[in-house]
Amino acid sequence: MKSILFLVLLISVNVSNAQMPETLEGQYRSSYNGDVIRLSLKQQTPLSYNGQMNDSYQQYDVTLLRDDNKVTGSATEKSMGLIFNLTGTVLPLQLNLIFKITLEGVENSMDLTFEKLSDDADEPSTLQRDPIAKIQFPEGATHPEALIGTWAKEELYQSGAGDNYMGAGFSESMTFLPGGQLADAGSEAYISGNQYSGQSSSQGLNIIPGVSWFTVGNQLYLKASENGMEETYHLGKYYIENGHLLITSTNGEKLLLTKR
């Protein structure tokens, strides 16, 4: 079963119908636990960009190549020389980037969403959100209190020992809001070894436009609305116990989330 967080991101890309930006040049920002992550991009050619990304821990040299609403490139961490391969999606006033790196033969990835800053203010630009009232829930749909809150998918990796030890951890979170709205609650990743360590994160309770959640009995659904058209996604049967949410799809695959 695909990650519920990946599905939400996919839906949010599909329902966005605002005009794509002509250039990616400018200032972007994310945050996590009060730690601001800044990305600055400068256009070099009609399709290529160079820039810098930094948080309180690391600085990165970034290169991007744009192809319509897709980007590819790299981010090189300055102190350790770790190189992340980048792929991403261009959205109105947003840039979604997926960072991938292979360590000890294991490919790891993390997602960051940057909001573009306006030219005259150091604040993220405001996106137009589709009111939740536009989405009509089916008869019998509910929004159980037990589901309301932030849930995280977490993955831990360890390999080697001694001088060859490598440890890494990744998490991505989403928030079920009362009344059926969904929000991206950020992501976090860290990598450590005998002679290196690093971490990166993003945070922000960003409501996903045109997407909602509901349950019918013990079944969990997502619903997307665009231009009067609606589509429902059946995620599967859900079960909550001791701060854990288990979602079992119709083909038997399972996804375990932890409440934060």
Short mmCIF file of N, CA and C in Angstrom, two decimals, residues 6 14 18 21 44 51 73 84 117 142 158 165 167 181 198 216 222 227 233 257:
data_model
loop_
_atom_site.label_atom_id
_atom_site.label_comp_id
_atom_site.label_asym_id
_atom_site.label_seq_id
_atom_site.Cartn_x
_atom_site.Cartn_y
_atom_site.Cartn_z
N PHE A 6 2.01 10.07 0.89
CA PHE A 6 2.30 10.20 -0.54
C PHE A 6 1.01 10.41 -1.31
N ASN A 14 -2.73 17.19 -7.97
CA ASN A 14 -3.74 17.06 -9.02
C ASN A 14 -4.83 18.12 -8.92
N ALA A 18 -4.02 26.54 -10.18
CA ALA A 18 -3.54 27.91 -10.34
C ALA A 18 -2.40 27.93 -11.35
N PRO A 21 4.32 29.25 -12.03
CA PRO A 21 5.21 30.41 -12.12
C PRO A 21 6.11 30.33 -13.35
N GLN A 44 20.01 30.85 -13.81
CA GLN A 44 21.26 30.93 -14.56
C GLN A 44 21.01 30.92 -16.07
N GLY A 51 21.57 27.82 -6.18
CA GLY A 51 21.11 28.47 -4.96
C GLY A 51 21.72 27.89 -3.71
N GLY A 73 17.91 17.78 -9.85
CA GLY A 73 19.14 18.47 -9.47
C GLY A 73 19.84 17.80 -8.32
N PHE A 84 22.85 14.93 -2.10
CA PHE A 84 21.49 14.44 -2.26
C PHE A 84 21.04 14.67 -3.69
N LEU A 117 8.35 33.22 -0.85
CA LEU A 117 8.11 34.46 -0.16
C LEU A 117 7.76 35.56 -1.15
N THR A 142 -18.50 10.22 9.05
CA THR A 142 -18.21 10.82 10.34
C THR A 142 -16.73 11.22 10.40
N GLN A 158 19.59 1.05 10.44
CA GLN A 158 20.90 0.87 11.08
C GLN A 158 21.68 -0.17 10.30
N TYR A 165 29.58 2.00 11.34
CA TYR A 165 28.19 2.16 11.75
C TYR A 165 27.52 3.32 11.02
N GLY A 167 23.49 5.14 11.08
CA GLY A 167 22.12 5.17 11.55
C GLY A 167 21.36 6.30 10.88
N GLN A 181 -10.93 18.53 7.28
CA GLN A 181 -9.79 19.05 6.55
C GLN A 181 -8.53 18.26 6.87
N GLY A 198 24.12 14.58 10.44
CA GLY A 198 23.37 15.66 9.81
C GLY A 198 21.89 15.45 9.97
N VAL A 216 -16.55 5.88 7.24
CA VAL A 216 -17.86 5.23 7.27
C VAL A 216 -17.65 3.91 7.99
N LEU A 222 -10.39 9.32 1.66
CA LEU A 222 -10.02 10.68 1.28
C LEU A 222 -10.90 11.09 0.11
N ASN A 227 -13.04 22.02 -9.47
CA ASN A 227 -13.94 22.53 -10.52
C ASN A 227 -15.27 21.79 -10.54
N TYR A 233 -11.23 8.30 -2.53
CA TYR A 233 -10.17 7.29 -2.44
C TYR A 233 -10.38 6.47 -1.17
N LEU A 257 0.92 4.19 11.56
CA LEU A 257 1.24 5.57 11.90
C LEU A 257 1.21 5.73 13.42
#
